Each structure stands twice: as C-alpha cells, then as structure tokens.
Amino acid sequence: MNQQYQLVHPTLDLFLYDLKEGLGQDDAKITENRQLFWQKVYGDKLDNKKLAELAKAEADSSDDIQLLGNKKAEFFPDPLDGYYYPVQLGDTYALQVDCTANYITDYEYSPQSIDCFEKLQTEILTKINHQHGKLGQTWLIWGQLATNNQDPLATAQACYAQLKFSHQHNWDKDVIKQQGKFFDGTVFELRRLPTANEKLSDGYHVLICLFPSHLKTDVVIEKSKSLLIQLIRLLWYRHKIIWAYSESRKLKDNLKQADKLADSIIKHLNTSLQSPDIQISQLEKFLKDTPKILLKYTNNLTYLDEKRRTINVNIGDYKKRYLDITKLDSHSDWQFLETFSNYAQEKFLGQIETDQANFSPGLTLMENYIKTVQGIIEIERTKGDRNLENLIGSVGIGLAVSQIASSILVTQHPPKPDKLFFLTEAFLISVFAGLVTSIIAWRLLKKYRK
C-alpha cells in the first residue's frame, strides 16, 4: 500500500530533552543526570574519563552551548547517514538525532518509499539505547514529495502510520492534529498529552513537513536546516511547559494528602478542646506532629508556585521563538504553534492558579491553629504556675500560723516530760490552726489573683 507514497531525501529527526540540574539536586544527582544523557550518544563506550571531559564544556550561565565544541556533532558509523547533535540549553540537555534513509543508490535525490520511516525509527531508538527524554521528545518527519500531483495529506497520514509508540495511534482518532505551511510545503502536527495517571513518556508529539516536488532538493535540505536550528529551542520551551505542568499535578496530589491529614488532626483537636479538662500533653503532641505536615504543605505550595513561574517564563520564550520561525518565510503559516501557547496559558497556568487559590487557605488555617494551640498551652501552664504559687503561699502562711500557735500554747501549757510533743494538745491545735489558715489563704489568693 505504501509503495505509492514516496519522498525524496526522507529524513527522521528526534529531539530529546533531559534535565541537567533540578531544583535542590546535589552533585551526585547532577553527575547521574549527565551520565544518563551522554549514554544516549556513547552507550557502553562512555567511561568516567570521557564523562569528565564532556562535563568541561558545560556552563551554568549560558543558555546555548554546543557540547561537542567545534566538532558540533557525532556522526553515525557507515553505512548509516545520521548524527547526534547535543547542546546545553540553560538547565537542560538537548539532543537532536538525525537519520536520512539511504537504502537506495543516489538516495539523496531519488524517491524512496515511506516504508523507510519505520526502519529509521528503529535505527534511532537503537542508537540512543531506547531511552526517553526525561523532559519530553518530538519526532520530525521531513522530505520532498516525489511528484506534482502527490497528495500531502494522504502522504502525511501514511508516514505517521509508520511510527511506533507505546500507545496505539490513529490519524483519525487522534484529536489534536493541526496543519500549517512552510516554504510552499505543508506542515502537520499531531500530539497526545499524557493523562493525569500516565508517565510523561506515554504522550507523544510528531511534526511532519513535506516540501513540494518543484523545489530543488538542495534547497529543501538547506531550508530544513534553518528550521531545525529554530525547532531545537522552540521544542525545548514546549516540553519544559508540559513537564512543569506534569510535575505540578504530582504536587497537587501531595497537597491533597497533606490537606486531608491536617483536616483530620484539626478535627481531633477540636474534639479535645471541647473537653472541660484540657490535656496539655495532647496539645503538645499536636505541636510535635504538625511541623512535618506544615513543612510538607509549605514546600509543596512553594514548588507549585515555582512550576507556575516556569510555565509562565517558557510560554513567553516559546512565543518569541515562534515569531523567529515565522520570519524564516514571510508566506509561512505556523498558527498551530501559537495555538499551543494559548492552550498552555489558559489550561496549565489557569489550573495551577486555581490550585494555589484552593490550597493556600489550608496553610493559613494550619498556622492559625498552631498559634491557637500555643496560646492555650501557655494559658494552661500559667494556670498551673499560679496554682502552684497559691499553694506555696497558703502553705507558707499556714506554717507560720501553726508555728505561732504552737509557741503560744507551749508557753501557756508546757509539755509534760513523759509525753511526746506531737501527741500533746498544743501540737494538735497548732496543726489544725495551720491547716485551716492554709485553706483560707489558698482560697483568698486564688480569688484575688483570678
């Protein structure tokens, strides 16, 4: 069936993006990120010495570094016609893997069946050890139509069917597909965003650019190169946006869990506070448990806001790069690229801002409850301290009265030598006087201080 669809210089490109350095990651994790990225290029040939040499090309302050220096690209061994092009874009590793079908003689200028794309995809996946881009990836199919009357849409559908993904895909069933123009050629976009319960790699993004047959093939190759230079950055912004939103969904789940736990603790606390005898030990346990929840709540809200800012910044950069692409050809139509930025603005940013509005009051409630409990504990401790002071004061007064009474009674009624003092009337009366005085004094002190 696909023999009727042919392209001149059929080429498949894969754009992969990996996080170079994540928020709060230590040196060991950064080294691991670097190693995983370069394994896509060198596989088992990558050793510590090679990794250390490659690390020297990186820079924290630059947004665009060719990581292989003047060499620029690492070419595939014969007989394949392809290359790796690794660059550093800010905090991200980007890798373009390009492979042109060379399965016939004079492959650069003669038509080939689009069946070659399935083989090209297998070649590329083998070359990168079947690894995914942690931030995302995009497949780009491009080539030149073989004849003037060849239908671009039917050809694009047949090309799309050649690619394999983790999920079944079908041109008619894939909801998100759009079309544009570039140098008289037709550009198609197909994408599937991962659902909330899926991994980022479960989604996919495909671009198909088919140039008309009347152009010279060398011109097509040159124009495609100018497009590839722009795409590697535009797609970086795109995947950074989707990745940040995917991370924000994980943070939202964390906030839901923290919110439920906090709500459970607060309900239990409310029940305890309604008891006439407040147990300070229970309140202190509450204060001991809540900092962990509060820290989790605070950190997740902070990270959620960080993801919001990441999306916002990358939407702005995406729009700028979109305008740069339109300047490559004044007659081009890349409207579908702007559609994505508008979608991200409304859907992604809107959802995160809604989440922030929903969860932020929970943090305030937790903080207020902690302050309230601290206040209650302080009051209860103050009550305890006052009771102790009252007790000491009243006992002191009672002892003083008992001592005075004892002295007076002993003077008036000296004890008999044959009788112990604590069995005499003087002792018993003095103790009784001291006890009564202590009780009266304790009540008076309590009433006065109250």
Coordinates of C-alpha atoms in Angstrom, one line a residue:
M1 CA 0.0 0.0 0.0
N2 CA 2.7 2.5 1.0
Q3 CA 4.7 1.9 -2.2
Q4 CA 2.6 4.6 -3.9
Y5 CA 3.8 7.1 -1.3
Q6 CA 7.4 8.2 -1.9
L7 CA 9.6 11.0 -0.8
V8 CA 12.9 12.4 -1.9
H9 CA 15.5 12.6 0.9
P10 CA 13.2 11.1 3.6
T11 CA 14.6 12.1 7.0
L12 CA 13.6 11.4 10.5
D13 CA 14.7 13.6 13.5
L14 CA 14.2 13.0 17.2
F15 CA 14.5 15.9 19.6
L16 CA 15.2 14.8 23.2
Y17 CA 15.3 16.9 26.4
D18 CA 16.7 15.9 29.8
L19 CA 17.0 18.0 32.9
K20 CA 20.7 18.9 33.6
E21 CA 20.1 20.2 37.1
G22 CA 16.9 20.1 39.0
L23 CA 15.9 22.2 42.0
G24 CA 17.7 21.1 45.1
Q25 CA 19.7 18.3 43.4
D26 CA 23.1 17.6 44.8
D27 CA 26.4 17.0 42.9
A28 CA 25.8 13.2 42.8
K29 CA 22.4 13.6 41.2
I30 CA 23.8 16.1 38.7
T31 CA 26.5 13.7 37.7
E32 CA 23.9 11.0 37.3
N33 CA 21.9 13.3 35.0
R34 CA 24.9 13.9 32.9
Q35 CA 25.8 10.3 32.6
L36 CA 22.3 9.2 31.6
F37 CA 22.2 11.9 28.9
W38 CA 25.6 11.0 27.4
Q39 CA 24.7 7.3 27.4
K40 CA 22.3 8.2 24.7
V41 CA 25.2 9.2 22.5
Y42 CA 28.1 6.9 23.6
G43 CA 26.3 3.9 25.2
D44 CA 28.7 1.4 26.8
K45 CA 31.7 3.4 25.4
L46 CA 31.1 6.1 28.0
D47 CA 33.6 5.9 30.9
N48 CA 34.4 8.3 33.7
K49 CA 37.3 9.9 31.9
K50 CA 35.1 10.6 28.8
L51 CA 32.4 11.9 31.1
A52 CA 34.8 14.3 32.9
E53 CA 35.9 15.7 29.5
L54 CA 32.4 16.2 28.3
A55 CA 31.5 18.0 31.6
K56 CA 34.1 20.7 30.9
A57 CA 32.0 22.1 28.0
E58 CA 29.1 22.9 30.3
A59 CA 28.5 26.3 31.8
D60 CA 25.9 27.4 34.4
S61 CA 25.5 30.9 33.0
S62 CA 24.9 30.1 29.3
D63 CA 21.7 29.2 27.5
D64 CA 23.2 27.8 24.3
I65 CA 26.4 25.6 24.3
Q66 CA 27.4 23.1 21.7
L67 CA 28.6 20.4 24.0
L68 CA 31.0 18.9 21.4
G69 CA 32.7 22.2 20.7
N70 CA 34.0 22.8 17.2
K71 CA 33.2 19.2 16.3
K72 CA 29.5 20.1 16.8
A73 CA 28.1 16.6 16.0
E74 CA 28.9 12.9 16.5
F75 CA 28.2 11.1 13.2
F76 CA 26.8 7.6 12.9
P77 CA 29.2 4.9 11.6
D78 CA 28.8 3.7 8.0
P79 CA 26.6 2.8 6.3
L80 CA 24.1 5.0 8.2
D81 CA 23.6 8.6 7.3
G82 CA 22.9 10.3 10.6
Y83 CA 24.3 12.2 13.5
Y84 CA 23.9 13.3 17.2
Y85 CA 23.8 17.0 17.9
P86 CA 24.0 17.6 21.7
V87 CA 23.6 21.1 23.2
Q88 CA 23.1 22.6 26.6
L89 CA 20.1 25.0 26.8
G90 CA 20.1 26.6 30.3
D91 CA 19.4 23.9 32.8
T92 CA 18.5 21.3 30.1
Y93 CA 20.4 18.9 27.9
A94 CA 19.0 18.8 24.4
L95 CA 19.8 16.2 21.8
Q96 CA 18.9 16.1 18.1
V97 CA 19.3 12.7 16.5
D98 CA 19.0 12.9 12.7
C99 CA 18.9 9.9 10.3
T100 CA 18.3 10.0 6.5
A101 CA 17.1 7.0 4.6
N102 CA 20.0 5.7 2.3
Y103 CA 18.6 2.4 1.3
I104 CA 18.9 3.0 -2.5
T105 CA 21.5 4.3 -4.9
D106 CA 21.5 8.1 -5.2
Y107 CA 19.4 8.2 -2.1
E108 CA 19.8 12.0 -1.7
Y109 CA 18.0 12.8 -4.9
S110 CA 15.9 9.8 -5.8
P111 CA 12.4 9.0 -4.4
Q112 CA 12.1 6.3 -1.8
S113 CA 9.1 4.5 -0.3
I114 CA 7.9 5.9 3.0
D115 CA 8.2 2.4 4.5
C116 CA 11.7 3.5 5.4
F117 CA 10.5 5.6 8.3
E118 CA 9.7 2.5 10.4
K119 CA 13.3 1.4 9.9
L120 CA 14.7 4.8 10.6
Q121 CA 12.8 5.0 13.9
T122 CA 14.3 1.6 14.9
E123 CA 17.8 2.8 13.9
I124 CA 17.4 6.0 16.1
L125 CA 16.0 4.2 19.1
T126 CA 18.8 1.6 18.9
K127 CA 21.4 4.4 18.8
I128 CA 20.0 6.0 21.9
N129 CA 19.6 2.7 23.8
H130 CA 15.8 3.0 23.7
Q131 CA 15.9 5.8 26.3
H132 CA 13.3 8.6 26.6
G133 CA 13.9 12.3 27.1
K134 CA 13.0 12.9 30.8
L135 CA 11.5 16.3 29.9
G136 CA 10.0 15.1 26.6
Q137 CA 10.7 14.4 23.0
T138 CA 9.4 15.2 19.5
W139 CA 9.7 13.2 16.2
L140 CA 10.1 15.2 13.0
I141 CA 9.4 13.6 9.6
W142 CA 10.5 15.6 6.6
G143 CA 11.2 15.2 2.9
Q144 CA 10.2 16.2 -0.6
L145 CA 7.1 15.0 -2.4
A146 CA 8.1 12.8 -5.4
T147 CA 5.5 14.1 -7.9
N148 CA 3.5 17.3 -8.5
N149 CA 0.1 15.6 -8.0
Q150 CA 1.1 13.7 -4.8
D151 CA -1.4 14.4 -2.0
P152 CA 0.4 15.9 1.0
L153 CA -2.3 14.9 3.5
A154 CA -2.5 11.3 2.4
T155 CA 1.3 11.1 2.3
A156 CA 1.5 12.5 5.8
Q157 CA -1.1 10.0 7.1
A158 CA 0.9 7.1 5.6
C159 CA 4.2 8.5 7.1
Y160 CA 2.5 8.9 10.5
A161 CA 1.4 5.2 10.4
Q162 CA 5.0 4.1 10.1
L163 CA 6.0 5.3 13.6
K164 CA 5.6 3.2 16.6
F165 CA 4.6 4.5 20.1
S166 CA 3.9 3.0 23.5
H167 CA 0.2 3.7 22.9
Q168 CA -1.8 2.8 19.8
H169 CA -2.2 5.8 17.5
N170 CA -4.5 6.5 14.6
W171 CA -4.7 9.7 12.5
D172 CA -8.5 9.8 12.5
K173 CA -8.8 9.1 16.2
D174 CA -6.0 11.4 17.5
V175 CA -8.0 14.5 18.4
I176 CA -5.1 17.0 18.4
K177 CA -3.8 17.4 14.9
Q178 CA -3.2 20.7 13.0
Q179 CA -1.7 21.9 9.8
G180 CA 0.4 24.8 8.5
K181 CA 2.7 26.0 5.7
F182 CA 6.5 26.5 5.3
F183 CA 8.3 27.3 2.1
D184 CA 5.4 26.1 0.0
G185 CA 5.4 22.8 1.9
T186 CA 2.8 21.5 4.3
V187 CA 3.4 21.0 8.0
F188 CA 1.3 18.7 10.1
E189 CA 1.4 18.4 13.9
L190 CA 0.0 15.5 16.0
R191 CA 0.2 15.3 19.7
R192 CA -1.1 13.3 22.6
L193 CA -0.7 14.7 26.0
P194 CA -0.3 12.2 28.9
T195 CA -3.3 11.9 31.2
A196 CA -3.0 12.6 34.9
N197 CA -2.3 8.9 35.7
E198 CA 0.3 8.4 33.0
K199 CA 4.0 9.0 32.7
L200 CA 5.3 11.9 30.6
S201 CA 6.7 9.4 28.1
D202 CA 3.2 8.0 27.5
G203 CA 2.4 11.1 25.4
Y204 CA 4.0 11.9 22.1
H205 CA 4.5 14.8 19.7
V206 CA 5.0 14.4 15.9
L207 CA 5.7 17.0 13.2
I208 CA 5.6 16.2 9.5
C209 CA 7.0 18.7 7.0
L210 CA 6.5 17.8 3.3
F211 CA 8.1 20.1 0.7
P212 CA 6.7 20.3 -2.9
S213 CA 8.3 18.5 -5.7
H214 CA 9.1 21.6 -7.8
L215 CA 11.8 22.8 -5.4
K216 CA 15.4 21.7 -5.9
T217 CA 16.3 19.1 -3.4
D218 CA 19.4 21.0 -2.2
V219 CA 17.1 24.0 -1.5
V220 CA 14.8 21.7 0.5
I221 CA 17.8 20.4 2.6
E222 CA 19.0 24.0 3.2
K223 CA 15.6 25.2 4.3
S224 CA 15.1 22.3 6.6
K225 CA 18.4 23.0 8.3
S226 CA 17.3 26.6 9.1
L227 CA 14.1 25.1 10.5
L228 CA 15.9 22.5 12.6
I229 CA 18.0 25.2 14.3
Q230 CA 14.9 27.0 15.4
L231 CA 13.0 23.9 16.4
I232 CA 15.5 22.6 18.9
R233 CA 14.9 25.6 21.1
L234 CA 11.1 26.0 20.4
L235 CA 10.5 22.4 21.3
W236 CA 12.6 22.9 24.5
Y237 CA 10.2 25.5 25.7
R238 CA 7.3 23.4 24.7
H239 CA 8.4 20.3 26.6
K240 CA 9.5 22.3 29.6
I241 CA 6.0 23.7 29.8
I242 CA 4.4 20.2 29.6
W243 CA 6.9 18.8 32.1
A244 CA 6.4 21.6 34.6
Y245 CA 2.6 21.1 34.4
S246 CA 3.0 17.3 34.8
E247 CA 5.2 17.9 37.9
S248 CA 2.5 20.3 39.3
R249 CA -0.1 17.5 39.2
K250 CA 2.2 15.5 41.5
L251 CA 2.5 18.4 43.8
K252 CA -1.3 18.8 43.8
D253 CA -1.7 15.2 44.9
N254 CA 0.8 15.8 47.7
L255 CA -1.1 18.8 48.8
K256 CA -4.4 16.8 48.8
Q257 CA -2.8 14.2 51.1
A258 CA -1.4 16.9 53.4
D259 CA -4.7 18.7 53.5
K260 CA -6.6 15.5 54.5
L261 CA -4.1 14.8 57.2
A262 CA -4.2 18.3 58.5
D263 CA -8.0 18.3 58.4
S264 CA -8.1 15.0 60.4
I265 CA -5.7 16.4 63.1
I266 CA -7.7 19.7 63.4
K267 CA -11.0 17.8 63.8
H268 CA -9.4 15.7 66.6
L269 CA -8.0 18.8 68.2
N270 CA -11.4 20.5 68.2
T271 CA -12.9 17.5 70.0
S272 CA -10.1 17.7 72.6
L273 CA -10.6 21.4 73.2
Q274 CA -14.3 20.9 73.9
S275 CA -13.4 18.7 76.9
P276 CA -13.6 20.6 80.3
D277 CA -10.2 19.1 81.3
I278 CA -7.8 20.1 78.6
Q279 CA -4.8 17.7 78.5
I280 CA -1.6 19.7 77.8
S281 CA 0.2 16.5 76.8
Q282 CA -2.3 16.1 73.9
L283 CA -1.8 19.7 72.8
E284 CA 2.0 19.3 72.9
K285 CA 1.7 16.2 70.8
F286 CA -0.3 18.2 68.2
L287 CA 2.5 20.8 68.2
K288 CA 5.1 18.0 67.8
D289 CA 3.2 16.4 64.8
T290 CA 2.2 19.5 62.9
P291 CA 5.6 20.9 61.9
K292 CA 6.1 18.0 59.5
I293 CA 2.7 18.5 57.9
L294 CA 3.2 22.2 57.8
L295 CA 6.6 21.9 56.2
K296 CA 5.3 19.5 53.6
Y297 CA 2.4 21.8 52.9
T298 CA 4.6 24.9 52.7
N299 CA 7.2 23.2 50.4
N300 CA 4.6 21.8 48.0
L301 CA 2.9 25.2 47.7
T302 CA 6.4 26.8 47.1
Y303 CA 7.2 24.2 44.5
L304 CA 3.8 24.6 42.9
D305 CA 4.4 28.3 42.5
E306 CA 7.9 27.6 41.1
K307 CA 6.3 25.4 38.4
R308 CA 3.8 28.2 37.7
R309 CA 6.7 30.6 37.1
T310 CA 8.5 28.0 35.0
I311 CA 5.5 27.6 32.7
N312 CA 4.9 31.4 32.5
V313 CA 8.5 32.1 31.6
N314 CA 8.7 29.4 29.0
I315 CA 5.4 30.4 27.4
G316 CA 6.9 33.9 26.8
D317 CA 10.1 32.3 25.3
Y318 CA 8.0 30.0 23.2
K319 CA 6.1 32.9 21.7
K320 CA 9.4 34.7 20.9
R321 CA 10.8 31.6 19.2
Y322 CA 7.5 31.1 17.3
L323 CA 7.9 34.6 15.8
D324 CA 11.5 33.8 14.8
I325 CA 10.3 30.8 12.9
T326 CA 7.7 32.8 11.0
K327 CA 10.5 35.1 9.9
L328 CA 12.2 32.3 8.0
D329 CA 9.4 32.5 5.4
S330 CA 7.1 35.5 5.1
H331 CA 4.5 33.3 3.5
S332 CA 4.6 30.6 6.1
D333 CA 1.7 29.6 8.4
W334 CA 2.7 28.4 11.8
Q335 CA -0.6 29.4 13.5
F336 CA -0.8 25.9 15.2
L337 CA 2.3 26.7 17.2
E338 CA 0.6 29.7 18.7
T339 CA -2.4 27.6 19.5
F340 CA -0.3 25.5 21.9
S341 CA 1.0 28.6 23.8
N342 CA -2.6 29.9 24.2
Y343 CA -3.7 26.4 25.4
A344 CA -0.9 26.4 27.9
Q345 CA -1.7 29.8 29.1
E346 CA -5.4 29.0 29.7
K347 CA -5.3 25.4 30.7
F348 CA -1.9 24.9 32.5
L349 CA -1.5 28.3 34.2
G350 CA -5.2 28.6 34.9
Q351 CA -5.3 25.2 36.6
I352 CA -2.2 25.9 38.8
E353 CA -3.5 29.3 39.8
T354 CA -6.8 27.6 40.8
D355 CA -4.9 25.0 42.8
Q356 CA -3.0 27.7 44.6
A357 CA -6.2 29.6 45.5
N358 CA -7.7 26.3 46.8
F359 CA -4.8 25.1 48.9
S360 CA -3.3 28.3 50.3
P361 CA -6.2 28.9 52.8
G362 CA -5.3 25.4 54.3
L363 CA -1.8 26.6 55.1
T364 CA -3.2 29.7 56.8
L365 CA -5.6 27.6 58.8
M366 CA -2.8 25.3 60.0
E367 CA -0.7 28.2 61.0
N368 CA -3.6 29.8 62.9
Y369 CA -4.3 26.5 64.7
I370 CA -0.7 26.2 65.8
K371 CA -0.8 29.7 67.2
T372 CA -4.0 29.0 69.0
V373 CA -2.7 25.8 70.5
Q374 CA 0.5 27.5 71.6
G375 CA -1.7 30.1 73.3
I376 CA -3.8 27.5 75.0
I377 CA -0.8 25.7 76.3
E378 CA 0.7 28.9 77.6
I379 CA -2.6 29.7 79.4
E380 CA -2.8 26.3 80.9
R381 CA 0.8 26.4 82.0
T382 CA 0.2 29.9 83.5
K383 CA -2.8 28.5 85.4
G384 CA -0.6 25.7 86.7
D385 CA 2.1 28.1 87.7
R386 CA -0.5 30.3 89.6
N387 CA -2.0 27.3 91.4
L388 CA 1.5 26.3 92.5
E389 CA 2.2 29.8 93.7
N390 CA -1.1 29.9 95.6
L391 CA -0.4 26.5 97.1
I392 CA 3.1 27.6 98.2
G393 CA 1.8 30.9 99.6
S394 CA -1.0 29.3 101.5
V395 CA 1.2 26.6 102.9
G396 CA 3.7 29.2 104.0
I397 CA 1.0 31.2 105.8
G398 CA -0.4 28.0 107.4
L399 CA 3.1 27.0 108.6
A400 CA 3.7 30.5 110.0
V401 CA 0.3 30.4 111.9
S402 CA 1.0 26.9 113.1
Q403 CA 4.4 27.9 114.4
I404 CA 2.9 31.0 116.2
A405 CA 0.1 29.0 117.7
S406 CA 2.5 26.3 118.8
S407 CA 4.8 28.8 120.5
I408 CA 1.9 30.5 122.4
L409 CA 0.4 27.1 123.5
V410 CA 3.7 25.8 124.6
T411 CA 4.3 28.9 126.7
Q412 CA 0.9 28.7 128.3
H413 CA 0.8 24.9 128.6
P414 CA 4.3 23.5 128.8
P415 CA 4.5 19.8 127.7
K416 CA 5.0 17.1 130.3
P417 CA 8.3 15.2 130.2
D418 CA 6.7 11.8 129.9
K419 CA 4.6 12.7 126.8
L420 CA 5.9 13.2 123.2
F421 CA 5.3 16.7 121.8
F422 CA 3.4 15.5 118.7
L423 CA 0.8 13.9 121.0
T424 CA 0.2 17.0 123.0
E425 CA -2.8 19.2 122.7
A426 CA -0.6 22.2 121.8
F427 CA 0.8 20.3 118.7
L428 CA -2.6 19.2 117.5
I429 CA -4.2 22.6 117.9
S430 CA -1.3 24.3 116.1
V431 CA -1.5 21.8 113.2
F432 CA -5.3 22.4 113.0
A433 CA -4.8 26.1 113.1
G434 CA -2.1 26.0 110.3
L435 CA -4.3 23.7 108.1
V436 CA -7.4 25.9 108.4
T437 CA -5.3 29.0 107.8
S438 CA -3.7 27.4 104.7
I439 CA -7.1 26.6 103.2
I440 CA -8.5 30.1 103.9
A441 CA -5.3 31.7 102.5
W442 CA -5.4 29.5 99.3
R443 CA -9.0 30.5 98.6
L444 CA -8.3 34.2 99.2
L445 CA -5.1 34.1 97.0
K446 CA -6.9 32.2 94.2
K447 CA -9.8 34.7 94.3
Y448 CA -7.5 37.7 94.4
R449 CA -5.3 36.6 91.5
K450 CA -8.2 35.5 89.5

